[in-house]
Every structure is written in structure tokens, then in C-alpha cells.
XYZ file of C-alpha atoms in Angstrom:
520
model
C 106.390 11.595 23.165
C 105.172 13.656 26.148
C 102.490 12.299 28.426
C 100.062 15.190 27.924
C 99.378 14.716 24.164
C 98.990 10.998 24.786
C 96.428 11.608 27.524
C 94.570 14.131 25.382
C 94.500 11.673 22.487
C 93.241 8.892 24.737
C 90.530 11.086 26.220
C 89.452 12.125 22.728
C 89.120 8.490 21.641
C 87.153 7.631 24.808
C 84.836 10.578 24.229
C 84.178 9.435 20.660
C 83.464 5.921 21.886
C 81.015 7.288 24.450
C 79.175 9.189 21.746
C 78.872 6.016 19.693
C 76.087 4.636 21.856
C 75.344 0.916 21.503
C 71.780 1.939 20.720
C 72.740 4.025 17.687
C 71.774 2.579 14.329
C 74.559 1.098 12.203
C 75.374 3.170 9.163
C 77.458 0.772 7.094
C 75.638 -1.230 4.432
C 76.872 -4.562 5.786
C 75.451 -3.670 9.197
C 72.006 -2.548 8.119
C 69.327 -3.817 10.518
C 67.111 -6.763 9.723
C 63.379 -6.797 10.373
C 61.510 -9.953 11.360
C 57.785 -9.232 11.138
C 55.720 -11.928 12.860
C 51.979 -11.672 12.327
C 49.359 -14.092 13.571
C 45.770 -14.151 12.370
C 42.948 -12.982 14.656
C 45.102 -12.880 17.797
C 43.174 -10.840 20.343
C 44.904 -8.491 22.757
C 42.984 -10.335 25.495
C 44.976 -13.502 24.677
C 48.459 -12.040 25.220
C 49.451 -12.083 28.868
C 51.611 -8.960 28.530
C 48.345 -7.016 28.183
C 47.194 -8.232 31.611
C 43.706 -9.340 30.599
C 42.172 -12.085 32.821
C 42.081 -14.509 29.864
C 45.745 -13.910 29.049
C 46.694 -14.527 32.672
C 45.069 -17.974 32.518
C 46.757 -18.776 29.199
C 50.145 -17.016 29.373
C 52.293 -16.218 26.352
C 55.811 -15.925 27.830
C 57.692 -15.783 24.527
C 55.560 -13.018 23.044
C 55.706 -11.243 26.402
C 59.505 -11.301 26.202
C 59.324 -8.807 23.343
C 57.530 -6.417 25.689
C 60.015 -7.109 28.487
C 62.921 -6.254 26.196
C 61.177 -3.714 23.987
C 57.958 -1.764 23.538
C 54.314 -2.662 24.100
C 51.718 -0.562 22.274
C 48.643 0.023 24.386
C 46.401 1.658 21.777
C 47.262 0.145 18.421
C 44.403 -0.324 15.947
C 43.655 -1.610 12.479
C 42.131 0.441 9.664
C 39.778 -2.298 8.403
C 39.244 -5.346 10.615
C 39.405 -8.060 7.994
C 42.243 -10.418 7.001
C 43.060 -9.369 3.432
C 42.383 -5.639 3.760
C 44.421 -5.358 6.954
C 47.380 -7.037 5.272
C 47.109 -4.573 2.403
C 47.020 -1.670 4.911
C 50.251 -2.963 6.444
C 52.042 -3.520 3.143
C 51.180 -0.111 1.691
C 50.837 2.229 4.648
C 47.524 3.326 3.145
C 43.814 2.968 3.836
C 41.790 0.359 1.935
C 40.119 2.716 -0.541
C 43.588 3.896 -1.648
C 45.377 0.537 -1.909
C 42.370 -1.049 -3.612
C 41.641 -3.987 -1.300
C 38.526 -3.216 0.711
C 36.901 -6.649 1.098
C 37.613 -10.382 1.163
C 35.626 -10.830 -2.016
C 38.175 -12.421 -4.339
C 39.732 -9.133 -5.423
C 43.424 -9.538 -6.185
C 45.758 -7.258 -4.296
C 47.891 -5.172 -6.644
C 51.379 -6.017 -5.412
C 53.006 -3.882 -8.101
C 52.035 -0.694 -6.282
C 54.326 0.886 -3.711
C 54.714 -1.542 -0.802
C 57.230 -1.986 1.985
C 58.757 -5.156 0.415
C 59.062 -3.435 -2.971
C 60.807 -0.447 -1.410
C 63.180 -2.547 0.674
C 63.954 -4.888 -2.193
C 65.009 -1.872 -4.258
C 67.406 -0.916 -1.451
C 69.178 -4.263 -1.483
C 67.215 -6.054 1.205
C 66.445 -9.746 0.908
C 62.691 -10.066 1.227
C 60.608 -13.115 2.035
C 57.106 -14.020 3.199
C 56.285 -17.398 4.722
C 52.857 -18.550 5.912
C 49.465 -16.991 5.371
C 49.176 -14.474 2.519
C 45.438 -14.385 1.709
C 45.681 -11.614 -0.877
C 44.659 -13.794 -3.879
C 47.473 -12.492 -6.118
C 51.008 -13.885 -5.998
C 53.369 -11.981 -3.687
C 55.316 -9.202 -5.424
C 58.472 -7.587 -4.048
C 59.618 -10.783 -2.371
C 62.737 -12.681 -3.376
C 61.186 -15.777 -1.835
C 57.752 -16.848 -0.770
C 56.193 -20.005 0.615
C 52.577 -19.210 1.344
C 49.453 -21.076 2.361
C 46.781 -21.641 -0.229
C 43.957 -19.194 0.600
C 43.223 -19.419 4.364
C 45.347 -22.523 4.763
C 44.535 -25.557 6.890
C 45.738 -26.584 10.325
C 46.780 -30.090 9.268
C 48.810 -31.098 6.231
C 48.269 -27.816 4.343
C 49.217 -26.867 0.809
C 52.032 -24.351 0.360
C 52.650 -22.304 -2.769
C 56.095 -21.217 -3.948
C 57.133 -19.530 -7.186
C 57.436 -22.941 -8.817
C 55.174 -25.397 -6.990
C 52.023 -26.088 -5.020
C 52.771 -28.878 -2.593
C 51.081 -30.466 0.382
C 53.292 -30.512 3.472
C 52.803 -33.022 6.253
C 52.425 -31.631 9.736
C 50.775 -28.981 11.878
C 50.631 -25.585 10.220
C 52.259 -23.495 12.977
C 55.200 -25.876 13.220
C 55.599 -25.986 9.447
C 55.704 -22.188 9.170
C 58.293 -22.086 11.948
C 60.434 -24.738 10.245
C 60.272 -23.060 6.849
C 61.188 -19.724 8.417
C 64.301 -21.189 10.030
C 65.241 -22.900 6.779
C 65.038 -19.608 4.900
C 67.116 -17.846 7.547
C 69.706 -20.594 7.249
C 69.843 -20.468 3.435
C 69.686 -16.692 2.879
C 72.668 -14.603 1.781
C 74.346 -13.640 5.095
C 75.970 -10.609 3.460
C 72.632 -8.880 2.913
C 70.099 -7.522 5.410
C 66.663 -9.107 5.377
C 63.004 -8.191 5.721
C 61.143 -11.372 6.600
C 57.370 -11.610 7.063
C 56.401 -14.702 9.052
C 52.606 -15.035 8.937
C 50.845 -17.610 11.100
C 47.420 -19.007 10.297
C 46.599 -19.499 13.970
C 44.512 -18.595 15.842
C 42.144 -18.166 12.875
C 38.857 -20.036 12.737
C 38.312 -23.047 13.256
C 40.862 -23.103 16.070
C 42.237 -26.657 15.812
C 45.058 -27.092 18.348
C 48.292 -28.964 17.889
C 47.636 -32.565 19.096
C 49.832 -32.216 22.177
C 47.594 -29.310 23.253
C 44.160 -30.821 22.612
C 43.618 -31.093 26.387
C 45.786 -28.167 27.502
C 42.862 -26.129 28.847
C 40.420 -29.000 29.320
C 39.990 -28.156 33.009
C 40.408 -24.396 32.741
C 37.341 -22.265 33.221
C 37.751 -18.957 31.481
C 35.816 -15.898 32.647
C 32.461 -15.301 30.982
C 32.326 -11.673 29.777
C 29.740 -9.549 31.563
C 28.130 -8.793 28.202
C 28.168 -12.366 26.834
C 24.362 -12.302 26.763
C 24.163 -8.804 25.271
C 20.662 -7.884 24.092
C 22.055 -5.137 21.772
C 19.650 -2.534 23.045
C 20.215 0.782 21.256
C 22.579 -0.777 18.706
C 20.561 -1.803 15.662
C 23.480 -3.107 13.574
C 24.728 -5.314 16.407
C 21.282 -6.875 16.706
C 21.352 -8.156 13.110
C 24.809 -9.785 13.070
C 25.400 -13.537 12.706
C 28.426 -14.219 14.899
C 27.088 -15.391 18.245
C 29.122 -18.237 19.686
C 26.032 -19.989 21.041
C 23.841 -19.411 17.983
C 25.992 -19.010 14.866
C 29.223 -20.973 15.416
C 29.120 -24.285 13.543
C 28.892 -26.994 16.174
C 31.018 -29.480 14.245
C 33.469 -27.324 12.333
C 33.991 -24.652 15.002
C 33.120 -26.254 18.333
C 34.293 -29.838 17.591
C 30.968 -31.289 18.737
C 29.804 -34.757 17.626
C 26.382 -36.270 16.938
C 26.018 -38.124 20.240
C 27.652 -40.136 23.020
C 30.809 -41.911 21.795
C 30.130 -40.690 18.265
C 32.924 -40.408 15.721
C 30.887 -38.122 13.481
C 30.969 -34.353 13.738
C 27.779 -32.379 13.786
C 27.093 -30.440 10.585
C 30.498 -29.553 9.147
C 30.348 -26.518 6.852
C 33.833 -26.970 5.369
C 34.908 -30.627 5.780
C 37.789 -30.205 3.345
C 39.629 -27.865 5.736
C 39.185 -29.944 8.882
C 38.757 -33.737 8.931
C 39.419 -33.798 5.208
C 43.028 -32.770 5.850
C 43.686 -35.267 8.630
C 44.896 -38.818 8.153
C 42.679 -41.567 9.661
C 45.128 -41.847 12.576
C 45.022 -38.081 13.172
C 41.223 -38.102 13.116
C 41.038 -40.848 15.731
C 43.581 -39.077 17.957
C 41.476 -35.934 17.726
C 38.165 -37.667 18.491
C 39.621 -39.538 21.474
C 41.039 -36.329 22.933
C 37.605 -34.675 22.857
C 35.499 -37.738 23.669
C 34.995 -37.265 27.404
C 34.058 -33.613 27.053
C 31.708 -34.290 24.141
C 30.059 -37.152 26.043
C 29.591 -34.863 29.013
C 27.672 -32.416 26.847
C 25.073 -35.102 26.116
C 24.949 -36.801 29.501
C 24.702 -33.712 31.721
C 21.425 -31.808 31.834
C 21.921 -28.115 31.059
C 19.730 -25.077 30.610
C 20.013 -23.142 27.362
C 22.091 -20.550 29.200
C 24.437 -23.268 30.487
C 24.745 -24.758 26.991
C 25.745 -21.348 25.673
C 28.409 -21.009 28.345
C 29.638 -24.546 27.598
C 30.125 -23.521 23.987
C 32.031 -20.424 25.079
C 34.409 -22.555 27.147
C 34.961 -24.974 24.235
C 35.701 -22.055 21.915
C 38.155 -20.416 24.317
C 39.893 -23.692 25.178
C 40.618 -24.374 21.513
C 41.429 -20.796 20.547
C 43.950 -20.412 23.354
C 45.479 -23.826 22.696
C 46.296 -22.724 19.136
C 47.861 -19.566 20.600
C 50.137 -21.783 22.713
C 51.769 -23.144 19.554
C 52.193 -19.625 18.156
C 53.903 -18.552 21.361
C 56.200 -21.574 21.160
C 57.044 -20.559 17.604
C 58.021 -17.055 18.678
C 60.315 -18.552 21.305
C 61.848 -20.952 18.801
C 62.605 -18.190 16.302
C 63.920 -15.926 19.055
C 66.307 -18.691 20.125
C 67.408 -19.217 16.513
C 68.295 -15.544 16.134
C 70.225 -15.634 19.392
C 72.125 -18.804 18.519
C 73.114 -17.430 15.103
C 74.233 -13.983 16.333
C 71.331 -12.203 14.640
C 69.478 -10.948 17.694
C 71.482 -7.760 18.182
C 70.879 -6.616 14.610
C 67.279 -7.751 14.089
C 64.150 -5.766 14.919
C 61.410 -8.219 15.937
C 57.782 -7.193 15.493
C 54.809 -9.194 16.771
C 51.275 -8.280 15.790
C 48.027 -9.662 14.400
C 46.065 -8.638 11.332
C 43.293 -7.402 13.640
C 41.751 -8.115 17.010
C 39.083 -10.703 17.817
C 36.073 -11.232 20.048
C 36.521 -13.795 22.806
C 32.919 -13.875 23.902
C 32.392 -10.136 24.338
C 28.860 -9.254 23.149
C 28.433 -13.026 22.748
C 30.700 -13.041 19.700
C 33.595 -14.611 17.890
C 35.176 -13.046 14.754
C 36.061 -9.372 14.117
C 34.904 -6.720 11.514
C 33.395 -4.226 13.945
C 34.847 -0.924 15.070
C 34.170 -2.080 18.624
C 37.338 -2.281 20.686
C 37.926 -6.036 20.730
C 38.176 -6.344 16.942
C 39.468 -2.836 16.187
C 42.399 -3.000 18.625
C 45.475 -4.961 17.578
C 48.368 -6.287 19.635
C 51.756 -4.768 18.811
C 55.048 -5.551 20.543
C 58.424 -4.547 19.120
C 61.909 -5.473 20.258
C 64.284 -2.958 18.690
C 67.882 -3.781 19.716
C 68.946 -0.227 18.852
C 66.700 1.248 21.545
C 67.867 0.626 25.079
C 64.380 0.993 26.533
C 63.092 -2.300 27.958
C 59.515 -2.486 29.225
C 58.619 0.682 27.343
C 55.004 1.497 26.532
C 53.422 3.655 23.854
C 49.974 4.907 24.804
C 49.355 7.173 21.790
C 46.876 6.156 19.072
C 48.766 4.110 16.478
C 47.425 2.170 13.498
C 48.553 -0.531 11.094
C 48.979 2.035 8.298
C 51.855 3.338 10.450
C 53.880 0.130 10.192
C 55.440 0.718 6.762
C 56.634 4.295 7.415
C 57.976 3.218 10.813
C 59.998 0.385 9.289
C 61.443 2.769 6.712
C 62.529 5.225 9.398
C 63.997 2.385 11.443
C 66.158 1.570 8.436
C 67.067 5.233 7.778
C 65.132 5.296 4.523
C 62.975 8.019 3.062
C 59.252 7.745 3.741
C 57.201 8.342 0.568
C 54.980 11.398 0.837
C 51.879 9.488 -0.277
C 51.947 7.006 2.607
C 49.013 7.854 4.846
C 50.517 6.428 8.018
C 53.088 8.116 10.250
C 56.280 6.709 11.714
C 55.881 6.009 15.417
C 59.619 5.450 15.938
C 59.910 8.798 17.799
C 57.208 7.569 20.197
C 59.246 4.434 20.827
C 62.206 6.665 21.665
C 60.099 8.540 24.189
C 60.167 11.781 22.214
C 57.421 14.360 22.612
C 56.226 15.054 19.075
C 52.971 16.307 17.537
C 50.756 13.243 17.116
C 47.246 12.432 15.986
C 44.389 12.627 18.443
C 41.955 10.529 16.400
C 41.854 7.421 14.191
C 39.787 6.665 11.096
C 38.232 3.227 10.500
C 36.211 1.817 7.609
C 34.621 -1.620 7.123
C 33.090 -2.237 3.702
C 32.106 -5.904 3.444
C 28.320 -5.972 3.527
C 26.592 -8.154 2.584
C 29.099 -10.765 3.684
C 29.939 -13.362 6.306
C 28.413 -12.588 9.700
C 26.164 -9.806 8.335
C 28.130 -6.940 9.819
C 26.824 -3.682 8.395
C 29.170 -1.379 6.486
C 30.423 1.449 8.664
C 33.169 3.970 9.217
C 34.019 6.088 12.198
C 36.377 8.117 14.327
C 38.000 7.203 17.628
C 39.704 9.478 20.128
C 41.219 8.506 23.478
C 37.813 8.726 25.131
C 35.077 8.751 22.495
C 34.045 6.807 19.434
C 31.531 7.765 16.749
C 30.415 5.051 14.308
C 28.427 5.849 11.164
C 26.406 2.944 9.733
C 25.989 5.102 6.667
C 23.786 2.815 4.578
C 21.243 2.554 7.372
C 21.290 6.118 8.646
C 22.291 4.933 12.127
C 24.967 6.373 14.389
C 26.541 5.047 17.554
C 28.451 7.124 20.083
C 30.357 5.608 22.980
C 32.000 7.187 25.986
C 34.829 4.696 26.499
C 35.741 6.100 29.876
C 32.261 5.545 31.296
C 31.379 2.549 29.121
C 34.514 0.603 28.085
C 32.419 -2.417 27.034
C 30.473 -0.288 24.513
C 27.049 -1.273 25.743
C 25.351 2.111 25.868
C 24.896 4.101 22.681
C 24.706 7.719 23.845
C 24.140 9.212 20.389
C 21.539 11.923 20.859
C 21.678 11.609 24.654
C 21.593 14.603 26.938
C 25.042 15.909 27.857
C 26.758 14.613 24.714
C 25.531 17.123 22.138
C 28.767 19.118 21.954
C 30.972 15.995 21.870
C 28.731 14.548 19.163
C 29.069 17.695 17.071
C 32.863 17.721 17.457
C 33.142 14.062 16.479
C 31.059 14.591 13.342
C 33.395 17.424 12.352
C 36.401 15.259 13.120
C 35.020 12.362 11.071
C 34.393 14.665 8.110
C 37.923 16.032 8.476
C 39.470 12.542 8.472
C 37.457 11.519 5.426
C 38.889 14.527 3.605
C 42.410 13.963 4.925
C 42.406 10.342 3.754
C 40.564 11.172 0.500
C 37.594 8.849 1.008
C 35.425 9.049 -2.131
C 31.745 9.836 -1.436
C 30.755 6.719 -3.415
C 32.177 4.583 -0.587
C 29.869 6.195 1.938
C 26.633 5.080 0.316
């Protein structure tokens, strides 16, 4: 054999190997990528240190941040309806609430027999599972396995529902969900790809930390938002809400306050069955002792009403961020499991929340509003098939985009009736035509916290909110007023922008087929 043909053959093989980039997606069935979808509940962007907010810097989340270090951080990701059940339905279906049928947390059962991402992947041979919080009333459909919390779930010794049983499990909820997730990964069929939804309860209300973290932020003073004492001038709907930390949070249930010095009794507890009622006597005493000095200080130190309000803010943030600590540990534990079991290089890891959350902005806790803190969602994705660490996507993305993106990641056809768009090309850094506005709709009024029904449109700079039952509009210039304190609807200089946003809102309502009956 002459040397020349050999060299040509060798060069040809090397060229083919070069074309087969390590970031290309495997095509063989046995190599199909896995997706691990980790979703917490009410995890604010402000509480993830990768987003560089002052609160996140004081309470870092190194394991969640690692997904951004090795993957993509989404800077402008939003929900379509800032409420637990509806947001989950948006994610599962890739459709807005009025299309998938779950608009409120009012006991309506989600129709899991419609087209959903687990149903589609299950049909394509994927093993599907959901573990943790479900909160969609109906039993999960499209999942080969589920182990879900009953309703909202409890922080201590919660009940879990499987296809065959309802059983109380002993332990702290975040740790239990982590353990059950690892058990499922261990017991699954290793010959099949998986789509696993791991849903944490934390940091949902009432923010009870893992015992080892009761005092984690005891001496940390978190920044008080500039608008903590917002007077809601020019924003009529905001003035009628019931979600002020210093006025509406339950002092026992939410803020862990007791009836007096050295007391072992909580102040009025709205839902005792989901707090002390789930703890053993030993767990209750451990909890009370951990909070005793701080609770005593509340009664023994003279404070103005303003100082009492700020004390309550600190208590809220200390507990909220302590529950986040356990979630971050969980992400690290699962990450390590995937690495130890040679799954990391073939598993796409997604971290998100079902919506954002207020951490004292406007004086509030909770979500529901189209204001940035509750509308904006964290999203970090580590895709091992994209060699683009520390990437950022600044385009407007939404949770209805998750399902079509996952399908494209797995080289599957995206159904034409999904209302979201795949943002995988954005993750690849491709310049493609992309939306310049988002549609939002919150329906649940009357309801908890008295947030008025509203829909609206958001662009990179502006936001128009229509409180359609009240005939009120709000317009914000996010460049000049990022805290959304000044409603410039009808103000001089904004007439043309206002007109354009009304046209854009009407256009989005038509595009997403919003029935007129839902705007009354």
C-alpha cells in the first residue's frame, strides 16, 4: 500500500472527526439527551446570586450559579400568569392560561390529557417523572412515575401521593424531594432517556427553614428597598392590595412571632395544620428555641412603627433566604449525582421558578402582579451540547417557550398550536427574528391578596397594564423608572408610546386568541 492513499484516508477520517463537534446532538436513540427540569416555588430573581442583586450577594446560591457558569443565564425571562397552578400549566402546555384552561388557583383541575410536554415525550419513548410540588389538583398525566406533595405541601413531615398511596414522609421537604429524585434516577431504566421534573416547595410561603439554617441569617441585615413604604400614588389597584409585609403577613404563621417574652405560643396562626401541626413536639421546641432571642428582642426593645415594619421585613427575608439555602444545596447534590453516575454530559439541566416574588419591593411579599419582581422569572440552563459557558440571553422569553424549546433540544417536531417559541437558537447565539413584546394576564380576582384582574404588554423599555374591570391603565417607562413607581399613563410626552402600546396589546390579544369574555 502506497503512503499517499494512506495519508489521504487518514486526513479524511480526521476531517470527519473534526466535523463531529462534541457539542453536536447525539442522533442515536440510545444517546438521546435527558432533561432534568428543576423548578422551585416563588424563587425571586433577586435571591439568586448569579443575577447580581444586593440580596443575592448576601445570600449566595453557588450551586444554582454553577448552571450559569457552565451554561446560559436568561436576563429577561417572564411568566404568562404569576400564580402557582396557572404557571405550571403554561409550562406543561406551551400555551397561555385561557387556552390550556387553568387560569386561577380556584380548585379547577388541570386537564392533563391535553397536549403537554410529558405526554409528547412519553409517546417518543422517554421515561417521564415528576417529584415534589404539583399543585394542579388533578393527578399527573403523561408521567410514568410521580411522587407529589398533597396540595401546597408542608415543610415538615409532608404527605406524598403516588399512583397507589398517600403517605406521610418524615423529614424536611426539600431534603425529601432530593432523596426521592435520586432514588428514581437510580431505579429508572438506564437504556431509555428521561424527562424528570423535580419541583421544590421552597421558598413558598410560610418560609420555614431547615433546622440547621434557622439562624443562618440571624445577624444579616438585608437592604430595605427604596420603595418599601410605597404610598401607591397614581396606582389605584396597588393601593387596594392585601400583601404588605408589615400589615398583612400573619405574625405567627408567616413571621414566626410569639405572644410575648419567652412564649411558646405563636401569635394568630391562620393555618396551624401546615406549620406546628406537622412538627413533632421535639421539632417544635427546637424551632422555638432557635427563634427565642430574636422574638424576645422584639418585645423588649422599644421601636417606632416604622422600625417594627423593618423588623418584620428582616424576619421575612432571613427565613425566605434560609429556605433557598436548602434548595441550592439540593441542586448541588443532584448535580453531583449526575456527575458521579456519568449522566452529566448527556443531561440538560434547567433551573427556574414558577414565577417571581416580591422581597419587600412596594412593601410586599407574594406575586400575581405584572410588576417586574413577580412577572420576571429566573431561568438558567446547562446544555452540555452547547459549548458556550457564561452565555446570556437578553431577549424577551416566557414560560410558554419552555415546551417548544425542550422539543427542539431533543430534535422533535414542535406542534403548530403551541403558542410559545423555541429559544434554543438564542442560546446558540444565532440572530433570528424574535418577539419584541410579551403578553401577560392575571385572572384571580376576587382572591387572596386582593390583586385586581389585569392583562398587559411589555417591551424592552415600556409596560402597559390594563386593569380592565376597573377602567384603569398603568404605563411605566422602565428605563427611567425601573421600580415602577410613576404611572405615566396620560402624561405629557408619552402619548405616542401609549397609542403604540394599546395597538400592540390589541394585536397580542388577537394573536393569542384571548376571548373578549375574559376581558370583562
